[in-house]
Coordinates of C-alpha atoms in Angstrom, one line a residue:
M1 CA 10.3 23.8 -10.3
N2 CA 7.7 22.0 -11.7
T3 CA 4.4 23.2 -14.0
Y4 CA 1.0 20.9 -14.3
L5 CA -0.4 20.7 -17.8
K6 CA -3.9 19.4 -17.0
D7 CA -5.4 19.6 -20.5
Q8 CA -2.3 17.3 -21.8
E9 CA -2.0 15.1 -18.3
L10 CA 1.9 16.4 -18.8
Y11 CA 4.2 17.2 -15.8
I12 CA 7.4 19.2 -16.7
F13 CA 10.3 19.9 -14.6
N14 CA 13.2 21.8 -14.1
L15 CA 15.9 20.1 -12.0
N16 CA 19.4 21.3 -11.8
K17 CA 19.2 22.6 -15.2
R18 CA 17.9 19.4 -16.3
F19 CA 14.5 19.7 -18.1
L20 CA 12.2 16.7 -17.8
L21 CA 8.9 15.9 -19.0
L22 CA 6.7 13.6 -16.9
D23 CA 3.9 11.5 -19.1
I24 CA 1.1 10.9 -16.5
A25 CA -1.5 8.3 -18.4
N26 CA 1.7 6.3 -19.8
S27 CA 4.3 6.8 -17.0
L28 CA 6.8 7.6 -19.1
T29 CA 9.6 10.2 -18.6
F30 CA 11.6 12.1 -21.0
E31 CA 14.5 14.6 -20.9
I32 CA 13.8 17.4 -23.1
P33 CA 15.5 20.5 -24.6
P34 CA 15.4 23.9 -22.7
Q35 CA 13.5 25.6 -26.0
T36 CA 10.7 22.5 -25.6
F37 CA 10.6 23.1 -21.8
T38 CA 10.1 27.3 -22.2
A39 CA 7.4 26.2 -24.9
L40 CA 5.6 24.1 -22.8
K41 CA 5.7 26.4 -19.6
K42 CA 5.1 29.8 -21.4
R43 CA 2.7 28.2 -23.9
N44 CA 4.1 30.4 -26.6
H45 CA 3.8 30.3 -30.7
D46 CA 5.4 27.0 -30.4
F47 CA 3.1 25.3 -27.8
E48 CA 0.9 23.5 -30.5
K49 CA 4.0 22.3 -32.4
V50 CA 5.9 21.1 -29.2
I51 CA 2.6 18.7 -28.3
N52 CA 2.4 17.6 -31.7
E53 CA 5.7 16.4 -32.0
F54 CA 5.7 14.9 -28.6
S55 CA 2.3 13.1 -29.1
A56 CA 3.8 11.8 -32.5
A57 CA 7.0 10.3 -30.6
R58 CA 4.9 9.0 -27.7
E59 CA 2.8 7.0 -30.2
N60 CA 5.8 5.5 -31.8
Y61 CA 7.6 5.0 -29.0
L62 CA 4.9 2.9 -27.3
K63 CA 4.5 1.1 -30.5
N64 CA 7.6 -0.6 -30.4
N65 CA 7.7 -0.8 -26.6
P66 CA 4.2 -1.9 -25.3
L67 CA 4.2 -1.2 -21.6
P68 CA 3.5 -4.3 -19.4
H69 CA 0.8 -4.5 -17.1
S70 CA 1.7 -4.5 -13.4
D71 CA -1.4 -6.5 -12.7
K72 CA -0.5 -9.6 -14.3
K73 CA 2.4 -10.5 -12.7
S74 CA 0.4 -10.1 -9.5
Y75 CA -1.6 -13.2 -10.3
E76 CA 1.0 -14.9 -9.3
C77 CA 0.5 -14.2 -5.7
Y78 CA -2.6 -14.0 -3.7
S79 CA -3.6 -12.1 -0.6
V80 CA -6.4 -13.1 1.9
N81 CA -7.5 -10.5 4.6
L82 CA -9.0 -12.3 7.9
L83 CA -11.1 -10.1 9.8
T84 CA -9.9 -11.6 12.9
T85 CA -11.6 -9.2 15.4
N86 CA -13.9 -6.1 15.7
R87 CA -12.4 -5.2 19.3
C88 CA -9.7 -2.5 19.6
N89 CA -7.2 -1.0 22.2
I90 CA -7.1 2.5 20.8
N91 CA -9.5 4.8 19.2
C92 CA -8.0 6.2 15.9
Q93 CA -9.9 9.1 15.0
Y94 CA -10.1 8.2 11.2
C95 CA -10.4 4.6 11.7
F96 CA -13.0 3.3 8.6
A97 CA -13.9 0.3 11.1
K98 CA -15.6 2.2 13.8
T99 CA -19.0 1.7 11.9
S100 CA -18.2 -2.2 12.2
R101 CA -17.7 -2.3 15.9
A102 CA -20.8 -0.2 16.5
K103 CA -23.0 -2.6 14.2
H104 CA -21.7 -5.9 15.5
N105 CA -21.1 -7.8 18.6
P106 CA -17.5 -5.5 19.5
S107 CA -16.8 -8.9 21.0
S108 CA -17.1 -11.2 18.2
D109 CA -14.0 -13.0 16.9
M110 CA -13.2 -15.4 14.5
S111 CA -12.7 -18.6 15.6
V112 CA -9.7 -20.8 14.8
D113 CA -12.1 -23.1 12.7
M114 CA -12.9 -20.3 10.1
A115 CA -9.8 -19.1 9.9
K116 CA -8.2 -22.5 8.9
K117 CA -11.7 -22.8 6.6
S118 CA -10.7 -20.1 4.7
V119 CA -7.1 -20.9 4.2
D120 CA -7.7 -24.1 3.1
Y121 CA -10.7 -22.7 0.9
F122 CA -8.6 -20.3 -1.2
L123 CA -5.5 -22.8 -1.3
K124 CA -7.7 -25.3 -3.4
E125 CA -9.9 -22.5 -5.3
Y126 CA -6.5 -20.7 -6.0
D127 CA -3.7 -22.5 -6.0
L128 CA -1.7 -24.3 -9.2
K129 CA -4.0 -22.9 -11.7
N130 CA -2.6 -22.7 -15.3
G131 CA 0.3 -24.7 -13.8
I132 CA 1.3 -21.7 -11.8
E133 CA 1.8 -22.6 -8.0
R134 CA 1.3 -19.5 -6.3
E135 CA 2.5 -17.7 -3.1
F136 CA -0.3 -16.8 -0.7
F137 CA -0.3 -13.9 2.2
L138 CA -2.5 -14.4 5.0
D139 CA -3.3 -11.2 6.3
L140 CA -4.5 -10.9 9.7
T141 CA -4.8 -7.5 10.3
A142 CA -8.6 -7.4 10.9
A143 CA -11.0 -4.8 12.0
G144 CA -9.4 -4.2 15.3
E145 CA -6.3 -4.7 17.1
S146 CA -5.0 -7.8 15.6
L147 CA -2.7 -8.8 18.9
L148 CA -6.1 -8.8 21.2
T149 CA -6.2 -12.4 19.5
T150 CA -3.0 -13.5 19.8
D151 CA -3.9 -17.2 20.5
L152 CA -5.5 -17.1 17.1
L153 CA -2.5 -15.3 15.3
K154 CA 0.2 -17.9 16.8
E155 CA -2.3 -21.1 15.6
L156 CA -2.7 -19.6 12.0
A157 CA 1.1 -18.6 11.9
K158 CA 2.1 -22.0 12.7
Y159 CA -0.8 -23.8 10.5
C160 CA 0.8 -21.8 7.3
L161 CA 3.8 -22.9 8.1
E162 CA 2.9 -26.7 8.4
I163 CA 1.3 -25.8 5.1
S164 CA 4.1 -24.4 3.6
N165 CA 6.4 -27.2 4.4
Q166 CA 4.3 -29.3 2.3
R167 CA 4.2 -26.9 -0.7
E168 CA 7.3 -25.7 -3.2
N169 CA 5.5 -21.9 -2.8
K170 CA 5.0 -20.5 0.8
V171 CA 2.2 -19.0 2.5
Y172 CA 2.9 -16.0 4.7
A173 CA 1.3 -14.6 7.7
I174 CA 1.4 -10.9 7.8
F175 CA -1.1 -8.4 10.1
M176 CA -0.8 -4.9 11.2
T177 CA -0.5 -3.7 15.1
N178 CA -0.7 -0.4 16.7
G179 CA 2.3 -2.0 18.6
Q180 CA 0.8 -1.5 22.2
L181 CA 0.5 -5.0 23.0
L182 CA 3.8 -6.0 21.8
N183 CA 6.0 -7.8 24.2
E184 CA 9.2 -10.3 24.7
E185 CA 6.9 -13.3 24.4
I186 CA 5.3 -12.3 21.1
I187 CA 8.8 -11.2 19.5
A188 CA 10.2 -14.4 20.4
F189 CA 7.0 -16.4 18.8
L190 CA 7.8 -13.8 15.8
N191 CA 11.6 -14.6 15.7
D192 CA 11.0 -18.4 15.9
Q193 CA 8.7 -18.5 12.9
N194 CA 10.9 -16.4 10.6
Q195 CA 14.0 -18.7 11.6
K196 CA 12.1 -21.4 10.5
L197 CA 10.9 -19.9 7.1
K198 CA 12.7 -16.6 6.1
K199 CA 10.0 -13.5 6.3
H200 CA 7.3 -16.3 7.2
C201 CA 5.5 -13.8 9.7
R202 CA 6.2 -10.2 9.8
I203 CA 4.3 -7.4 11.1
S204 CA 3.4 -3.8 9.9
L205 CA 3.5 -1.4 12.7
S206 CA 1.1 1.8 12.5
L207 CA 2.5 5.3 13.5
D208 CA 1.7 8.3 11.9
G209 CA 5.1 10.2 12.4
P210 CA 6.4 12.5 15.0
K211 CA 4.7 13.2 18.3
K212 CA 2.8 15.9 17.3
I213 CA 1.4 14.5 14.0
N214 CA 0.9 10.8 15.8
D215 CA -1.1 12.2 18.3
K216 CA -3.7 14.4 16.9
Y217 CA -5.5 11.3 15.8
L218 CA -3.7 8.2 16.8
I219 CA -5.5 8.3 20.5
F220 CA -6.5 5.9 23.4
M221 CA -9.9 5.9 24.6
G222 CA -9.1 8.5 27.1
G223 CA -7.9 11.1 24.6
Q224 CA -4.2 10.7 25.5
G225 CA -1.8 10.2 22.3
T226 CA -0.2 6.9 21.8
Y227 CA 3.2 7.9 20.5
D228 CA 5.1 7.6 23.8
Q229 CA 4.1 4.3 24.2
I230 CA 4.9 2.7 20.6
R231 CA 8.1 4.9 20.6
N232 CA 9.1 2.9 24.0
K233 CA 7.8 -0.5 22.1
I234 CA 10.2 0.4 19.7
E235 CA 13.2 1.4 21.7
T236 CA 12.3 -1.9 24.2
C237 CA 11.0 -4.7 22.2
L238 CA 12.4 -4.4 18.8
K239 CA 15.6 -2.2 18.4
P240 CA 17.6 -3.9 21.3
F241 CA 17.7 -7.7 19.6
N242 CA 17.6 -6.3 15.9
N243 CA 13.7 -7.3 15.6
L244 CA 13.0 -4.3 13.0
E245 CA 13.6 -6.9 10.6
I246 CA 10.1 -8.5 11.5
V247 CA 8.7 -5.2 10.7
G248 CA 7.6 -5.3 7.2
N249 CA 6.8 -1.6 7.2
V250 CA 5.4 1.1 9.0
N251 CA 2.2 2.5 8.2
A252 CA 1.9 6.4 8.6
T253 CA -2.1 7.5 7.8
Y254 CA -2.3 11.1 6.7
T255 CA -5.5 13.0 6.6
V256 CA -6.2 16.3 4.4
D257 CA -5.3 18.6 7.4
N258 CA -2.5 16.6 8.8
L259 CA 0.0 16.0 5.5
H260 CA 3.6 16.7 6.2
F261 CA 4.7 14.0 4.2
L262 CA 8.2 14.9 4.3
E263 CA 8.4 15.2 8.0
R264 CA 7.1 12.0 8.5
L265 CA 9.2 10.3 6.3
K266 CA 12.7 11.5 7.8
H267 CA 10.9 10.7 11.6
L268 CA 10.2 7.4 10.8
H269 CA 13.2 6.7 8.7
S270 CA 15.3 7.7 11.6
L271 CA 13.9 5.1 13.8
G272 CA 15.4 2.8 11.8
F273 CA 12.4 2.0 9.5
N274 CA 13.4 1.0 6.0
E275 CA 10.3 0.4 4.3
I276 CA 7.6 3.3 4.8
V277 CA 3.9 3.5 3.7
L278 CA 1.9 6.6 3.5
K279 CA -1.4 6.2 2.9
P280 CA -4.6 8.5 3.2
C281 CA -7.4 7.8 5.4
R282 CA -10.8 6.5 4.5
G283 CA -13.1 8.9 7.1
E284 CA -14.3 12.1 7.2
Q285 CA -11.2 13.7 6.2
V286 CA -10.7 11.6 3.0
V287 CA -9.2 12.8 -0.4
T288 CA -11.4 14.6 -2.4
Q289 CA -11.3 16.4 -6.0
K290 CA -11.6 20.0 -3.6
N291 CA -8.5 19.2 -1.6
V292 CA -6.4 17.2 -4.2
G293 CA -4.5 20.4 -4.5
K294 CA -3.0 19.9 -0.8
I295 CA -1.6 16.9 -1.8
M296 CA -0.4 17.5 -4.7
K297 CA 1.4 20.3 -3.3
E298 CA 2.9 18.4 -0.5
Y299 CA 3.8 15.6 -2.7
S300 CA 5.8 18.1 -5.0
I301 CA 7.7 19.3 -1.5
L302 CA 8.6 15.6 -1.2
C303 CA 9.6 14.9 -4.5
E304 CA 11.8 18.1 -4.7
Y305 CA 13.9 17.1 -1.2
L306 CA 14.4 13.5 -2.6
L307 CA 15.7 14.7 -6.0
K308 CA 17.9 17.5 -4.6
N309 CA 18.9 14.9 -2.2
I310 CA 19.8 12.3 -4.8
V311 CA 21.4 14.8 -7.3
K312 CA 23.2 16.9 -5.0
N313 CA 24.5 13.9 -2.4
H314 CA 23.7 10.6 -4.2
D315 CA 21.8 9.7 -1.4
W316 CA 18.9 7.3 -2.1
E317 CA 18.6 5.9 1.1
L318 CA 15.5 8.1 2.0
F319 CA 14.0 7.6 -1.2
H320 CA 14.2 3.3 -1.3
T321 CA 12.1 3.7 2.0
I322 CA 9.0 4.7 -0.3
F323 CA 9.9 2.4 -3.5
N324 CA 7.7 -0.1 -2.3
P325 CA 4.2 -1.1 -3.9
W326 CA 2.5 -0.6 -0.7
D327 CA 3.2 2.9 -0.6
Y328 CA 0.6 4.9 -2.9
F329 CA 3.4 7.6 -4.1
G330 CA 5.9 4.2 -4.3
R331 CA 3.4 2.5 -6.1
Y332 CA 3.5 4.8 -8.8
L333 CA 7.3 5.5 -8.9
L334 CA 7.3 1.5 -9.7
R335 CA 5.4 2.1 -12.7
V336 CA 7.7 5.2 -13.7
F337 CA 10.9 3.4 -13.1
F338 CA 9.8 -0.3 -14.6
K339 CA 7.5 1.4 -17.1
M340 CA 4.1 -0.4 -16.4
K341 CA 0.7 0.4 -17.1
T342 CA -1.8 0.0 -14.4
T343 CA -5.1 -0.6 -15.9
R344 CA -7.1 -0.8 -12.4
R345 CA -7.4 1.2 -9.0
C346 CA -6.9 -2.0 -6.8
N347 CA -7.1 -6.2 -7.5
G348 CA -9.9 -6.6 -4.4
G349 CA -11.8 -9.7 -5.8
I350 CA -9.4 -10.5 -8.5
N351 CA -6.2 -11.8 -6.4
S352 CA -7.1 -10.3 -3.1
F353 CA -9.7 -11.2 -0.6
C354 CA -11.4 -10.2 2.5
V355 CA -13.1 -12.8 5.0
D356 CA -15.2 -11.9 8.0
Q357 CA -16.0 -13.4 11.2
V358 CA -19.1 -15.6 9.8
G359 CA -17.0 -16.7 6.5
D360 CA -18.8 -14.3 4.3
I361 CA -16.3 -13.3 1.3
Y362 CA -15.6 -9.8 0.0
P363 CA -13.4 -7.6 -2.4
C364 CA -11.6 -5.7 0.7
P365 CA -12.1 -4.4 4.5
P366 CA -13.5 -1.2 3.6
L367 CA -16.4 -3.0 1.7
A368 CA -17.2 -5.7 4.1
E369 CA -20.1 -3.8 5.4
I370 CA -21.7 -3.2 2.3
K371 CA -23.7 -6.7 1.2
F372 CA -24.5 -6.5 -2.4
K373 CA -20.7 -6.3 -2.5
K374 CA -20.7 -9.8 -1.2
M375 CA -18.9 -12.2 -3.1
G376 CA -19.7 -15.7 -1.4
N377 CA -19.2 -18.0 1.6
I378 CA -16.4 -19.9 2.4
E379 CA -18.8 -22.5 2.9
H380 CA -20.5 -22.3 -0.8
G381 CA -18.1 -20.5 -2.9
I382 CA -17.5 -17.3 -4.7
N383 CA -20.0 -15.7 -7.3
K384 CA -18.2 -16.2 -10.4
K385 CA -20.0 -13.5 -12.1
I386 CA -19.2 -10.8 -9.4
G387 CA -15.7 -11.6 -9.6
Q388 CA -15.6 -11.5 -13.6
G389 CA -17.4 -8.1 -13.1
L390 CA -14.6 -6.8 -10.7
A391 CA -11.9 -8.2 -13.5
E392 CA -13.3 -6.2 -16.3
Q393 CA -13.5 -2.9 -14.3
Q394 CA -10.2 -1.8 -16.0
V395 CA -9.6 1.6 -17.9
D396 CA -9.0 0.1 -21.3
K397 CA -12.4 -1.9 -20.9
V398 CA -14.8 1.0 -19.4
K399 CA -15.9 3.3 -21.9
A400 CA -16.0 6.4 -19.7
C401 CA -12.4 5.9 -19.3

């Protein structure tokens, strides 16, 4: 049972007769007495007194325990997303990259030369700054299906491994796939790479959940659902050889008319996945102020289940599947548990970048179609003023926030 005090940005919970207060703005959780819970919930004559006392206590706590900024540590690693192809073999109904395929030559793939130039540029530009040798993640997810450019992926994975062997910190190759093109040859290659350097080359799998949920939006060009085929790939290519380890995580995309968070989480975990990412789509079914209430209700159902499972059964396993920085809710949990303050929506254009097929640099893939968001080019470098402008877009520097 929980209540949201919107004007105060506070949540209060009654969990097995333990009363908790969640301070949203500062990612802090406090246990409170029953009478305080009642005053807040019913807004009785003690409400103002309780709020004032809490505000003073919070101010004193933050003064003596300043929250670390979660952004700062992430500068020790950099991520570069290469849009290796616009081609795709399925027809996801919420895909934000469809406009890219409509505007460009659908057969336009990134060349090996351009991909290597991109790696070289970012290593030269951002490595060994301020005496810190940084880790790099080369994300080959593309604007289509990554495995349609298998030869390019293999070439880049080997190139990253070669570079990694020459430096203390590593360059990791990762990519997302819908899994339809997975086969024994690809799995063998990934295994070989990861034996040479642990977690060097891993995949993220796109699977939205059980069949009825997945097949609503994740479909083939002819309209058939993709669930049966990807489930077969999991059972035949991944599980028999314990190759779920090469899967960094499984991504489930939700829309406002297809939520079912708890059902998705339980199903994907039952398939053997230990890191699950639930994320909203970027298409027409995007989350807005009008429908955010539905999302909050769905997260409440998920939270109550997880909390009861932990308290009653001492079972943290399902909770741990989303306790990661890629899941939207997991990212928030990390802030709460480690008392971190996040000051910006993302690090796009700061320590995370995207390069398209011709070498143009953008903050992230969704902005790659917006020309005024272009930051520069691999040949000529990044416009530092644009990068500085993005770095300043944080809540403690924007007056309106």
